[in-house]
Amino acid sequence: MNVLLWVVAPYVAITVFVLGHVWRYRYDKFGWTTRSSQMYESRLLRIGSPLFHFGILVVALGHVGGLVIPKSWTEALGVSEELYHLAAVVLGTVAGVSTLAGLAILIYRRRTVGPVFTATTRNDKLMYAVLALTIVLGLAATVAANIVGGGYDYRTTISPWFRSIFYFQPDPALMAGAPILFQLHALSALLLFSVWPFTRLVHMLTAPVGYLTRPYVVYRSRDGQRPGSRAPRRGWESSSR
């Protein structure tokens, strides 16, 4: 079971994530979009969208720092375990609450605003459910282990396991001893990355680089009038003009 969960499942998720994006870009290039619903409702969107996006950005950066950067590197830079732990817990909790609050507002908006709900697909519902599950489990693991509990140093177990996947030397024993909430959070993240290519989340991997070199769009009035020119007179005019 440990091999299935912590060796097979990660590689399956990575494969689906990569090939899924290749397939989506090749066969659904015009569907590679956020499918924005701002035109239907903007009041709730102005509140929920910044909360979610800024929160998830901090969460993502925190995961990169905690999972990718080895503990020995931060210690070599003079960052003590206590300082790292305090910063990770405080920033992680604030960012997690912000992300969850923003997501709750966006889900409420999508469910209660008629035109937005009509434009919601099954993929959107699946994406929101998996995304909410992943965020809730991650926040619960942080609170349970590091605020309510006595603390848990995931950089000695989960982080080495994560890096071992990309070294092609996976060590499932590292995850076998992790707290159950961290295990569930990791599994929900694998599920999220598996469904990612088939949802609107693909827009997160797109940068509008083409806008930097795109030529200007020239607009011309439909009746041929230039800005500031004399408006046409009513009635007959001389044919010589």
Tab-separated table of C-alpha atoms in Angstrom:
chain	number	residue	atom	x	y	z
A	1	MET	CA	0.000	0.000	0.000
A	2	ASN	CA	2.835	2.427	0.781
A	3	VAL	CA	4.412	1.735	-2.615
A	4	LEU	CA	1.058	2.266	-4.318
A	5	LEU	CA	0.336	5.536	-2.512
A	6	TRP	CA	3.777	7.121	-2.343
A	7	VAL	CA	5.520	5.749	-5.444
A	8	VAL	CA	2.966	4.735	-8.076
A	9	ALA	CA	0.397	7.501	-7.436
A	10	PRO	CA	2.910	10.394	-7.679
A	11	TYR	CA	4.287	9.190	-11.002
A	12	VAL	CA	0.788	8.650	-12.370
A	13	ALA	CA	-0.184	12.187	-11.308
A	14	ILE	CA	2.956	13.686	-12.873
A	15	THR	CA	2.374	11.786	-16.124
A	16	VAL	CA	-1.264	12.872	-16.353
A	17	PHE	CA	-0.288	16.452	-15.481
A	18	VAL	CA	2.346	16.702	-18.239
A	19	LEU	CA	0.630	14.726	-21.000
A	20	GLY	CA	-2.731	16.228	-20.141
A	21	HIS	CA	-1.417	19.739	-20.746
A	22	VAL	CA	0.180	18.674	-24.023
A	23	TRP	CA	-3.104	17.137	-25.167
A	24	ARG	CA	-5.138	20.129	-23.992
A	25	TYR	CA	-2.902	22.639	-25.787
A	26	ARG	CA	-2.903	20.598	-28.988
A	27	TYR	CA	-6.596	19.790	-29.225
A	28	ASP	CA	-8.277	22.509	-27.154
A	29	LYS	CA	-6.085	25.575	-27.652
A	30	PHE	CA	-9.089	27.904	-27.853
A	31	GLY	CA	-10.438	26.457	-24.614
A	32	TRP	CA	-7.200	27.301	-22.797
A	33	THR	CA	-8.782	30.160	-20.863
A	34	THR	CA	-10.163	31.181	-17.489
A	35	ARG	CA	-13.620	31.602	-19.047
A	36	SER	CA	-14.032	34.766	-17.005
A	37	SER	CA	-17.508	35.512	-15.633
A	38	GLN	CA	-16.771	39.101	-14.603
A	39	MET	CA	-19.338	40.435	-17.055
A	40	TYR	CA	-22.077	38.645	-15.103
A	41	GLU	CA	-21.139	39.859	-11.613
A	42	SER	CA	-18.233	41.907	-10.278
A	43	ARG	CA	-18.985	42.932	-6.676
A	44	LEU	CA	-18.273	39.561	-5.057
A	45	LEU	CA	-15.527	38.878	-7.590
A	46	ARG	CA	-13.631	42.009	-6.518
A	47	ILE	CA	-13.522	40.637	-2.972
A	48	GLY	CA	-13.063	36.910	-3.464
A	49	SER	CA	-10.626	36.904	-6.380
A	50	PRO	CA	-7.807	38.963	-4.742
A	51	LEU	CA	-8.168	37.025	-1.480
A	52	PHE	CA	-7.872	33.724	-3.275
A	53	HIS	CA	-5.133	34.614	-5.759
A	54	PHE	CA	-2.822	36.437	-3.365
A	55	GLY	CA	-3.376	33.750	-0.737
A	56	ILE	CA	-2.693	30.871	-3.111
A	57	LEU	CA	0.438	32.641	-4.377
A	58	VAL	CA	1.880	32.787	-0.862
A	59	VAL	CA	0.839	29.180	-0.245
A	60	ALA	CA	2.559	28.060	-3.455
A	61	LEU	CA	5.761	29.930	-2.601
A	62	GLY	CA	5.682	28.420	0.877
A	63	HIS	CA	5.385	24.919	-0.548
A	64	VAL	CA	8.268	25.543	-2.933
A	65	GLY	CA	10.423	26.775	-0.072
A	66	GLY	CA	9.455	23.946	2.244
A	67	LEU	CA	9.508	21.026	-0.185
A	68	VAL	CA	12.185	21.942	-2.711
A	69	ILE	CA	14.789	23.738	-0.590
A	70	PRO	CA	16.590	21.314	1.776
A	71	LYS	CA	16.710	22.072	5.475
A	72	SER	CA	20.513	22.187	5.390
A	73	TRP	CA	20.420	25.094	2.927
A	74	THR	CA	18.350	27.361	5.166
A	75	GLU	CA	20.497	26.451	8.152
A	76	ALA	CA	23.611	27.336	6.131
A	77	LEU	CA	22.090	30.768	5.503
A	78	GLY	CA	21.699	31.284	9.239
A	79	VAL	CA	17.942	30.655	9.422
A	80	SER	CA	17.336	28.722	12.630
A	81	GLU	CA	14.704	26.004	12.894
A	82	GLU	CA	12.698	28.121	15.357
A	83	LEU	CA	12.647	31.135	13.042
A	84	TYR	CA	11.745	29.037	10.002
A	85	HIS	CA	9.014	27.232	11.940
A	86	LEU	CA	7.516	30.517	13.214
A	87	ALA	CA	7.518	32.144	9.775
A	88	ALA	CA	6.113	29.042	8.088
A	89	VAL	CA	3.290	28.648	10.605
A	90	VAL	CA	2.291	32.322	10.712
A	91	LEU	CA	2.487	32.976	6.976
A	92	GLY	CA	1.068	29.577	6.112
A	93	THR	CA	-1.929	29.987	8.398
A	94	VAL	CA	-2.706	33.546	7.263
A	95	ALA	CA	-2.305	32.629	3.598
A	96	GLY	CA	-4.371	29.454	4.041
A	97	VAL	CA	-7.230	31.306	5.738
A	98	SER	CA	-7.126	34.018	3.049
A	99	THR	CA	-7.176	31.427	0.271
A	100	LEU	CA	-10.018	29.492	1.858
A	101	ALA	CA	-12.060	32.655	2.478
A	102	GLY	CA	-11.566	33.804	-1.104
A	103	LEU	CA	-12.492	30.382	-2.457
A	104	ALA	CA	-15.627	30.315	-0.279
A	105	ILE	CA	-16.710	33.685	-1.681
A	106	LEU	CA	-16.082	32.534	-5.246
A	107	ILE	CA	-18.046	29.321	-4.702
A	108	TYR	CA	-20.910	31.278	-3.063
A	109	ARG	CA	-20.909	33.682	-6.011
A	110	ARG	CA	-20.930	30.863	-8.526
A	111	ARG	CA	-23.821	29.143	-6.747
A	112	THR	CA	-26.059	32.148	-6.045
A	113	VAL	CA	-25.578	34.347	-9.120
A	114	GLY	CA	-27.825	32.931	-11.846
A	115	PRO	CA	-25.782	33.674	-15.001
A	116	VAL	CA	-22.548	32.567	-13.315
A	117	PHE	CA	-24.140	29.328	-12.138
A	118	THR	CA	-25.492	28.679	-15.638
A	119	ALA	CA	-21.986	29.071	-17.060
A	120	THR	CA	-20.568	26.585	-14.519
A	121	THR	CA	-19.583	23.223	-16.015
A	122	ARG	CA	-19.091	19.841	-14.398
A	123	ASN	CA	-15.348	20.336	-14.688
A	124	ASP	CA	-15.685	23.573	-12.721
A	125	LYS	CA	-17.588	21.804	-9.948
A	126	LEU	CA	-14.998	19.027	-9.783
A	127	MET	CA	-12.166	21.559	-9.760
A	128	TYR	CA	-13.707	23.593	-6.943
A	129	ALA	CA	-14.365	20.461	-4.873
A	130	VAL	CA	-10.820	19.069	-5.204
A	131	LEU	CA	-9.234	22.501	-4.719
A	132	ALA	CA	-11.281	23.165	-1.581
A	133	LEU	CA	-10.454	19.702	-0.206
A	134	THR	CA	-6.727	20.249	-0.746
A	135	ILE	CA	-6.739	23.680	0.899
A	136	VAL	CA	-8.821	22.549	3.879
A	137	LEU	CA	-6.621	19.510	4.504
A	138	GLY	CA	-3.439	21.587	4.219
A	139	LEU	CA	-4.727	24.219	6.628
A	140	ALA	CA	-5.999	21.561	9.021
A	141	ALA	CA	-2.628	19.781	8.984
A	142	THR	CA	-0.798	23.033	9.779
A	143	VAL	CA	-3.142	23.987	12.609
A	144	ALA	CA	-3.373	20.497	14.115
A	145	ALA	CA	0.360	19.785	14.054
A	146	ASN	CA	1.958	23.155	14.697
A	147	ILE	CA	-0.598	25.228	16.594
A	148	VAL	CA	-2.748	22.779	18.533
A	149	GLY	CA	-0.156	20.001	18.689
A	150	GLY	CA	3.476	20.018	19.683
A	151	GLY	CA	4.798	20.733	16.210
A	152	TYR	CA	5.909	18.598	13.282
A	153	ASP	CA	9.022	19.096	11.149
A	154	TYR	CA	7.869	17.991	7.707
A	155	ARG	CA	11.250	18.926	6.231
A	156	THR	CA	12.734	15.732	7.641
A	157	THR	CA	10.125	13.401	6.124
A	158	ILE	CA	7.739	14.858	3.535
A	159	SER	CA	10.263	17.155	1.862
A	160	PRO	CA	12.897	14.421	1.286
A	161	TRP	CA	10.158	12.117	-0.035
A	162	PHE	CA	8.984	14.826	-2.436
A	163	ARG	CA	12.490	15.396	-3.778
A	164	SER	CA	13.155	11.659	-4.006
A	165	ILE	CA	10.319	11.389	-6.534
A	166	PHE	CA	12.218	13.640	-8.945
A	167	TYR	CA	15.525	11.902	-8.205
A	168	PHE	CA	13.817	8.674	-9.375
A	169	GLN	CA	14.729	7.137	-6.030
A	170	PRO	CA	11.359	7.307	-4.220
A	171	ASP	CA	11.376	6.432	-0.545
A	172	PRO	CA	7.812	5.598	0.567
A	173	ALA	CA	8.967	4.913	4.134
A	174	LEU	CA	9.390	8.660	4.655
A	175	MET	CA	5.674	9.269	4.081
A	176	ALA	CA	4.524	6.169	5.948
A	177	GLY	CA	5.335	7.785	9.290
A	178	ALA	CA	3.866	11.217	8.534
A	179	PRO	CA	0.689	12.367	10.370
A	180	ILE	CA	-2.526	11.306	8.714
A	181	LEU	CA	-3.583	14.871	7.830
A	182	PHE	CA	-0.321	15.458	5.975
A	183	GLN	CA	-0.802	12.182	4.120
A	184	LEU	CA	-4.358	13.113	3.132
A	185	HIS	CA	-3.176	16.561	2.061
A	186	ALA	CA	-0.498	15.005	-0.152
A	187	LEU	CA	-2.994	12.591	-1.740
A	188	SER	CA	-5.506	15.372	-2.386
A	189	ALA	CA	-2.711	17.415	-4.007
A	190	LEU	CA	-1.913	14.474	-6.311
A	191	LEU	CA	-5.598	14.304	-7.248
A	192	LEU	CA	-5.630	18.051	-7.895
A	193	PHE	CA	-2.641	17.835	-10.230
A	194	SER	CA	-4.298	14.914	-12.040
A	195	VAL	CA	-7.459	16.893	-12.861
A	196	TRP	CA	-5.594	20.178	-13.413
A	197	PRO	CA	-5.049	19.863	-17.213
A	198	PHE	CA	-8.751	19.326	-17.838
A	199	THR	CA	-10.030	22.370	-15.938
A	200	ARG	CA	-9.708	26.145	-16.112
A	201	LEU	CA	-6.626	25.906	-13.886
A	202	VAL	CA	-4.533	25.614	-17.051
A	203	HIS	CA	-4.528	29.413	-17.257
A	204	MET	CA	-2.084	29.507	-14.338
A	205	LEU	CA	0.616	28.109	-16.626
A	206	THR	CA	0.123	30.759	-19.287
A	207	ALA	CA	2.062	34.020	-19.416
A	208	PRO	CA	0.904	36.734	-21.871
A	209	VAL	CA	4.384	37.121	-23.352
A	210	GLY	CA	2.946	37.720	-26.811
A	211	TYR	CA	1.408	41.001	-25.685
A	212	LEU	CA	4.919	42.512	-25.462
A	213	THR	CA	5.502	42.175	-29.205
A	214	ARG	CA	1.941	42.292	-30.511
A	215	PRO	CA	1.314	45.186	-32.945
A	216	TYR	CA	-1.136	47.926	-32.070
A	217	VAL	CA	-4.782	47.313	-32.812
A	218	VAL	CA	-6.096	50.097	-35.046
A	219	TYR	CA	-9.739	51.043	-34.553
A	220	ARG	CA	-11.705	52.902	-37.221
A	221	SER	CA	-15.200	54.248	-36.844
A	222	ARG	CA	-17.856	52.445	-38.783
A	223	ASP	CA	-19.007	55.526	-40.743
A	224	GLY	CA	-15.475	56.611	-41.647
A	225	GLN	CA	-15.545	59.728	-39.453
A	226	ARG	CA	-12.274	60.650	-37.829
A	227	PRO	CA	-12.198	61.872	-34.226
A	228	GLY	CA	-12.770	65.614	-34.163
A	229	SER	CA	-14.115	65.822	-37.700
A	230	ARG	CA	-17.342	67.676	-38.512
A	231	ALA	CA	-20.500	65.695	-37.942
A	232	PRO	CA	-22.562	65.175	-41.129
A	233	ARG	CA	-25.393	67.627	-41.704
A	234	ARG	CA	-28.948	66.540	-41.892
A	235	GLY	CA	-30.626	66.729	-45.270
A	236	TRP	CA	-29.202	67.285	-48.771
A	237	GLU	CA	-25.661	68.498	-49.340
A	238	SER	CA	-23.927	69.621	-52.468
A	239	SER	CA	-22.515	66.746	-54.504
A	240	SER	CA	-19.265	68.648	-54.978
A	241	ARG	CA	-18.252	68.120	-51.358
